[in-house]
Structures are given as C-alpha cells and as structure tokens.
Amino acid sequence: MARIVVKFGGSSVADARKIYLAARKLIALHKEGNEVIGVLSAQGNTTDALLAKAKQIDPDCHGRELDMLLSTGEICSVSLCALAIRRLKEKAVSLCGWQAGLFTDGTYGSARALCLQNDRIERELKKDNIVLVAGFQGVDENENVTTLGRGGSDTTAVALAAFLKADRCMICTDVDGVYDKDPRKFVDAVKYDRISYNEMLTLCRGGAQVLHDRCVELAKRYQVPIEVCSSFQEIPGTIVH
Ligand code: ASP
Ligand code: MG
C-alpha cells in the first residue's frame, strides 16, 4: 500500500465529464489498495471569473476578502468530485484548506504553506475515504483564509505530500509531461523523462507554466519527487527529482 497525492489542474476538472474522469482515476488508485489524497484546482477559468467579479466591486481589491472569494473555486471542485465518487459507490470526503489544516503565513495572495496543524486528513484516510483537498488555499494564525498565488494548487499537492510523508506525488495536467518548450505551441518540443529540481526551476523562471515555481522549491526542500503526467492518458510523464 502506498500513500499517493494526485493533483488535477483546472482544465482537467473543467466540466462534469472531466470531474467523473478524475473521480474514476482516483477510485482506480484507491482500489489498488492505496491511500489516495486528491488535490483539485478550480474548474476551467473559474478563478479569473471570480477575480473579474471582485474587480467590478472594487478595482483595487486585494487581501483578506479577495482570498476568501478566490478560495471558493477550489471548494466547488472538491465537493463536485466527492459527489461523483460517492455516486460511483466509493467513499470520499471533501475538505477545504482550513479543514485540512494547511497552515500558512499571513501573506494574502501569495501565502507560504508551513505545516499541517491538525490530523483531519489522517483520520479521513483511516476511515478508508478518498480525501479531496481544495488546492491553492490555507489558513493563517488569525484563522483567516489565505491563497498561495496563481497556480498554487501544485504547491498544495507537494506540501501535502511532504507533510503527510506520501510515497508519490502526481501532478496531472493537460500536457503529458515537462517539455523543453511549450508543446502546445512548438511541434519540435522535446519531453523530458526526468529533470532535476534546479533545471525545472530554471524552466519555471523562464516562463514555463507547467508547474508553480514554489512547488518545485518545496519539493526540493523536502525531497519529494514529482510525477508530472497527463490527466487521462496512461503514458509515462516526467519525473522532477
Ligand atoms: N485556481 C488557481 C489559479 O487559477 C490555482 C490553481 O489553479 O493552481 O491560479
Ligand atoms: Mg497550473
């Protein structure tokens, strides 16, 4: 039995069909006898839509209330996926960031994940649940909801893998791995089988969107290998190690 964190990006949970595909993938891993923690992003362009809504009210909005609002996108995703898993007759529970105990500093809009402050995920795993944790969010020492910065669900996945001592951390996305340039734009892009943390950080800083740079820093610090792979194609991805 292994403990596996599996993250799905926003395009991989964008509609009901894709939520079901993600649910089935999580169930398959669970049926192999693994403890499964799913981390989800907000569906499609939900975060941008929420941001646009907030800007209609206050064009300069930032800080606590904006983080509170943006955190809701990921909460929708995990509850929908839990509904799908339950409909498929398996056990699942969804948790938002504070319920999962993901403790951060108080920097709204780009908070840093520091530790887990409770054992809720462990308890839910013991009950044989597939545990779905809302990405991109945590809670600070004043019990306020924080967000981890755009693309931050990757960092949630790596933070949970580190703090829960997971055996595997899979980041499932709409590309099937890490390429030397954007495979959606360049036909001659070459996929890496393996890439070091430092090489990956260089790619991130050069503008590669595939992983959040903070997630790579965290993975390097805690020595968590990341498997970047396709959400729905069963082909080998890229190991960041
Ligand atoms: N939903 C957030 C964003 O769009 C976080 C994420 O998807 O990783 O940036
Ligand atoms: Mg992303």
Short mmCIF file of C-alpha atoms and ligand atoms in Angstrom, two decimals:
data_model
loop_
_atom_site.label_atom_id
_atom_site.label_comp_id
_atom_site.label_asym_id
_atom_site.label_seq_id
_atom_site.Cartn_x
_atom_site.Cartn_y
_atom_site.Cartn_z
CA MET A 1 0.00 0.00 0.00
CA ALA A 2 1.26 3.45 -0.88
CA ARG A 3 0.11 6.91 0.11
CA ILE A 4 -0.45 8.94 -3.06
CA VAL A 5 -1.22 12.62 -3.60
CA VAL A 6 -2.79 13.24 -7.02
CA LYS A 7 -3.42 16.78 -8.23
CA PHE A 8 -5.68 17.71 -11.14
CA GLY A 9 -5.40 21.12 -12.79
CA GLY A 10 -8.33 23.36 -13.68
CA SER A 11 -8.65 22.20 -17.30
CA SER A 12 -8.78 18.58 -16.08
CA VAL A 13 -11.86 19.23 -13.91
CA ALA A 14 -13.50 21.82 -16.17
CA ASP A 15 -16.88 20.10 -16.61
CA ALA A 16 -18.98 17.22 -15.26
CA ARG A 17 -17.49 14.68 -17.68
CA LYS A 18 -13.95 15.55 -16.64
CA ILE A 19 -14.87 15.53 -12.94
CA TYR A 20 -16.07 11.95 -13.46
CA LEU A 21 -12.85 11.02 -15.29
CA ALA A 22 -10.80 12.41 -12.40
CA ALA A 23 -13.07 10.60 -9.92
CA ARG A 24 -12.56 7.29 -11.76
CA LYS A 25 -8.79 7.75 -11.78
CA LEU A 26 -8.78 8.37 -8.02
CA ILE A 27 -11.03 5.35 -7.46
CA ALA A 28 -8.73 3.13 -9.56
CA LEU A 29 -5.73 4.11 -7.42
CA HIS A 30 -7.75 3.51 -4.25
CA LYS A 31 -8.89 0.08 -5.46
CA GLU A 32 -5.23 -0.89 -5.94
CA GLY A 33 -5.02 -0.59 -2.15
CA ASN A 34 -3.50 2.87 -1.88
CA GLU A 35 -4.35 5.76 0.40
CA VAL A 36 -5.44 8.50 -2.00
CA ILE A 37 -5.45 12.23 -1.48
CA GLY A 38 -6.82 14.22 -4.43
CA VAL A 39 -5.95 17.91 -4.75
CA LEU A 40 -8.06 19.88 -7.19
CA SER A 41 -7.81 23.28 -8.85
CA ALA A 42 -10.82 25.45 -9.61
CA GLN A 43 -12.73 24.41 -12.74
CA GLY A 44 -11.59 25.97 -16.03
CA ASN A 45 -11.38 29.77 -15.81
CA THR A 46 -13.29 30.00 -12.51
CA THR A 47 -10.54 31.87 -10.68
CA ASP A 48 -10.34 34.50 -13.42
CA ALA A 49 -14.12 34.85 -13.36
CA LEU A 50 -14.13 35.32 -9.57
CA LEU A 51 -11.37 37.90 -9.87
CA ALA A 52 -13.35 39.79 -12.51
CA LYS A 53 -16.42 39.76 -10.25
CA ALA A 54 -14.41 41.18 -7.36
CA LYS A 55 -12.97 43.91 -9.60
CA GLN A 56 -16.48 45.00 -10.55
CA ILE A 57 -16.98 45.81 -6.89
CA ASP A 58 -13.51 47.20 -6.19
CA PRO A 59 -10.96 47.52 -8.99
CA ASP A 60 -8.17 47.69 -6.37
CA CYS A 61 -9.33 44.74 -4.29
CA HIS A 62 -6.71 42.61 -2.58
CA GLY A 63 -6.11 40.99 0.76
CA ARG A 64 -8.38 39.05 3.06
CA GLU A 65 -11.70 39.32 1.28
CA LEU A 66 -10.23 38.58 -2.13
CA ASP A 67 -8.55 35.42 -0.79
CA MET A 68 -11.82 34.40 0.84
CA LEU A 69 -13.58 34.77 -2.51
CA LEU A 70 -10.93 33.07 -4.68
CA SER A 71 -10.74 30.08 -2.33
CA THR A 72 -14.32 29.15 -3.26
CA GLY A 73 -13.36 27.95 -6.76
CA GLU A 74 -11.37 25.01 -5.44
CA ILE A 75 -14.04 24.24 -2.83
CA CYS A 76 -16.58 23.78 -5.65
CA SER A 77 -14.23 21.36 -7.43
CA VAL A 78 -13.61 19.11 -4.44
CA SER A 79 -17.25 18.91 -3.43
CA LEU A 80 -18.30 18.08 -7.01
CA CYS A 81 -15.65 15.38 -7.23
CA ALA A 82 -16.72 13.92 -3.87
CA LEU A 83 -20.29 13.78 -5.17
CA ALA A 84 -19.07 11.94 -8.28
CA ILE A 85 -17.05 9.41 -6.25
CA ARG A 86 -19.98 8.75 -3.92
CA ARG A 87 -22.29 8.34 -6.91
CA LEU A 88 -19.82 5.67 -8.11
CA LYS A 89 -20.37 3.94 -4.75
CA GLU A 90 -16.98 4.68 -3.22
CA LYS A 91 -16.19 6.61 -0.06
CA ALA A 92 -14.96 10.19 -0.38
CA VAL A 93 -14.84 13.37 1.67
CA SER A 94 -14.01 16.89 0.53
CA LEU A 95 -12.07 19.33 2.71
CA CYS A 96 -11.28 22.98 2.20
CA GLY A 97 -7.85 24.27 3.18
CA TRP A 98 -8.58 25.14 6.80
CA GLN A 99 -10.41 21.86 7.42
CA ALA A 100 -7.39 20.01 6.08
CA GLY A 101 -5.27 22.11 8.47
CA LEU A 102 -2.96 23.56 5.83
CA PHE A 103 -1.29 26.27 7.88
CA THR A 104 0.29 29.21 6.05
CA ASP A 105 1.85 32.56 6.80
CA GLY A 106 -0.46 35.57 6.54
CA THR A 107 0.62 36.91 3.15
CA TYR A 108 -2.68 37.19 1.32
CA GLY A 109 -2.44 36.34 -2.37
CA SER A 110 0.88 34.53 -2.03
CA ALA A 111 0.93 32.77 1.31
CA ARG A 112 3.54 30.12 2.07
CA ALA A 113 2.48 26.64 3.18
CA LEU A 114 4.19 25.91 6.53
CA CYS A 115 2.75 22.72 8.06
CA LEU A 116 -0.39 20.74 8.83
CA GLN A 117 -1.95 21.89 12.08
CA ASN A 118 -4.40 19.01 12.55
CA ASP A 119 -4.76 15.31 11.71
CA ARG A 120 -8.05 15.52 9.81
CA ILE A 121 -6.63 14.07 6.59
CA GLU A 122 -5.06 11.18 8.51
CA ARG A 123 -8.37 10.49 10.25
CA GLU A 124 -10.31 10.51 6.99
CA LEU A 125 -7.76 8.18 5.37
CA LYS A 126 -8.14 5.76 8.31
CA LYS A 127 -11.89 5.68 7.58
CA ASP A 128 -10.94 4.47 4.09
CA ASN A 129 -12.07 7.68 2.40
CA ILE A 130 -10.62 9.11 -0.76
CA VAL A 131 -9.76 12.55 0.62
CA LEU A 132 -10.25 15.54 -1.67
CA VAL A 133 -8.45 18.68 -0.58
CA ALA A 134 -9.13 22.07 -2.14
CA GLY A 135 -5.91 23.36 -3.68
CA PHE A 136 -4.48 26.89 -3.57
CA GLN A 137 -5.60 27.74 -0.01
CA GLY A 138 -4.77 27.53 3.64
CA VAL A 139 -5.38 29.24 6.96
CA ASP A 140 -3.15 31.62 8.91
CA GLU A 141 -2.56 32.10 12.65
CA ASN A 142 -5.52 34.50 12.84
CA GLU A 143 -7.87 31.90 11.35
CA ASN A 144 -8.14 33.77 8.07
CA VAL A 145 -8.28 32.02 4.71
CA THR A 146 -5.19 32.63 2.60
CA THR A 147 -4.35 31.73 -1.00
CA LEU A 148 -0.99 30.56 -2.27
CA GLY A 149 -0.68 32.57 -5.51
CA ARG A 150 -1.84 31.80 -9.05
CA GLY A 151 -1.06 28.22 -9.95
CA GLY A 152 -0.76 27.44 -6.23
CA SER A 153 -2.65 24.13 -6.26
CA ASP A 154 0.59 22.50 -7.40
CA THR A 155 2.14 23.77 -4.20
CA THR A 156 -0.75 22.37 -2.14
CA ALA A 157 -0.08 18.94 -3.63
CA VAL A 158 3.64 19.00 -2.88
CA ALA A 159 3.07 20.47 0.60
CA LEU A 160 0.60 17.69 1.45
CA ALA A 161 2.95 15.05 0.03
CA ALA A 162 5.75 16.44 2.22
CA PHE A 163 3.73 16.92 5.42
CA LEU A 164 1.89 13.57 5.10
CA LYS A 165 5.08 11.71 4.06
CA ALA A 166 3.40 10.43 0.90
CA ASP A 167 5.12 7.84 -1.29
CA ARG A 168 4.11 9.53 -4.55
CA CYS A 169 3.05 12.99 -5.70
CA MET A 170 1.41 13.05 -9.12
CA ILE A 171 0.56 16.33 -10.85
CA CYS A 172 -1.93 15.54 -13.60
CA THR A 173 -2.37 18.13 -16.30
CA ASP A 174 -3.47 18.68 -19.90
CA VAL A 175 0.08 18.16 -21.18
CA ASP A 176 1.70 14.75 -20.69
CA GLY A 177 4.91 15.91 -19.02
CA VAL A 178 7.57 18.61 -18.97
CA TYR A 179 8.91 19.76 -22.34
CA ASP A 180 11.87 21.97 -23.20
CA LYS A 181 9.37 24.43 -24.71
CA ASP A 182 5.58 24.71 -24.82
CA PRO A 183 4.34 21.61 -26.71
CA ARG A 184 1.06 23.38 -27.49
CA LYS A 185 2.98 25.98 -29.49
CA PHE A 186 6.07 24.17 -30.84
CA VAL A 187 5.85 20.87 -32.72
CA ASP A 188 9.55 20.17 -32.14
CA ALA A 189 9.27 20.42 -28.33
CA VAL A 190 11.07 17.54 -26.59
CA LYS A 191 9.70 15.83 -23.46
CA TYR A 192 11.98 15.08 -20.51
CA ASP A 193 11.75 11.64 -18.89
CA ARG A 194 13.45 13.05 -15.82
CA ILE A 195 14.54 16.55 -14.88
CA SER A 196 16.29 17.88 -11.76
CA TYR A 197 14.66 20.36 -9.38
CA ASN A 198 17.19 23.01 -10.41
CA GLU A 199 16.61 22.52 -14.14
CA MET A 200 12.87 22.67 -13.50
CA LEU A 201 13.25 25.90 -11.52
CA THR A 202 15.16 27.40 -14.46
CA LEU A 203 12.30 26.42 -16.79
CA CYS A 204 9.71 27.91 -14.39
CA ARG A 205 11.63 31.17 -14.12
CA GLY A 206 11.89 31.24 -17.92
CA GLY A 207 8.07 31.30 -18.01
CA ALA A 208 7.15 27.60 -18.29
CA GLN A 209 3.62 27.32 -16.90
CA VAL A 210 3.61 23.59 -16.25
CA LEU A 211 4.49 23.83 -12.52
CA HIS A 212 4.24 26.60 -9.91
CA ASP A 213 7.84 27.57 -9.04
CA ARG A 214 7.12 27.47 -5.29
CA CYS A 215 6.00 23.88 -5.60
CA VAL A 216 9.37 22.97 -7.10
CA GLU A 217 11.21 24.83 -4.33
CA LEU A 218 9.16 22.99 -1.72
CA ALA A 219 9.70 19.64 -3.46
CA LYS A 220 13.45 20.28 -3.49
CA ARG A 221 13.49 21.26 0.21
CA TYR A 222 11.53 18.16 1.30
CA GLN A 223 12.98 15.88 -1.42
CA VAL A 224 9.56 14.98 -2.83
CA PRO A 225 9.83 13.60 -6.37
CA ILE A 226 7.02 15.00 -8.56
CA GLU A 227 5.48 12.96 -11.38
CA VAL A 228 4.07 15.35 -13.99
CA CYS A 229 1.70 13.36 -16.19
CA SER A 230 -1.35 13.53 -18.40
CA SER A 231 -4.66 13.59 -16.53
CA PHE A 232 -6.33 10.96 -18.68
CA GLN A 233 -3.77 9.27 -20.94
CA GLU A 234 -1.92 6.33 -19.43
CA ILE A 235 1.56 7.23 -20.67
CA PRO A 236 4.72 7.92 -18.69
CA GLY A 237 5.17 11.58 -17.82
CA THR A 238 8.19 13.41 -16.42
CA ILE A 239 9.80 12.85 -13.01
CA VAL A 240 11.06 16.04 -11.36
CA HIS A 241 13.64 14.91 -8.79
N1 ASP B 1 -7.21 28.23 -9.33
C1 ASP B 1 -5.95 28.89 -9.06
C2 ASP B 1 -5.47 29.62 -10.31
O1 ASP B 1 -6.19 29.65 -11.30
C3 ASP B 1 -4.91 27.96 -8.54
C4 ASP B 1 -4.53 26.81 -9.45
O2 ASP B 1 -5.25 26.52 -10.41
O3 ASP B 1 -3.50 26.18 -9.21
O4 ASP B 1 -4.41 30.18 -10.31
MG MG B 2 -1.06 25.24 -13.10
#
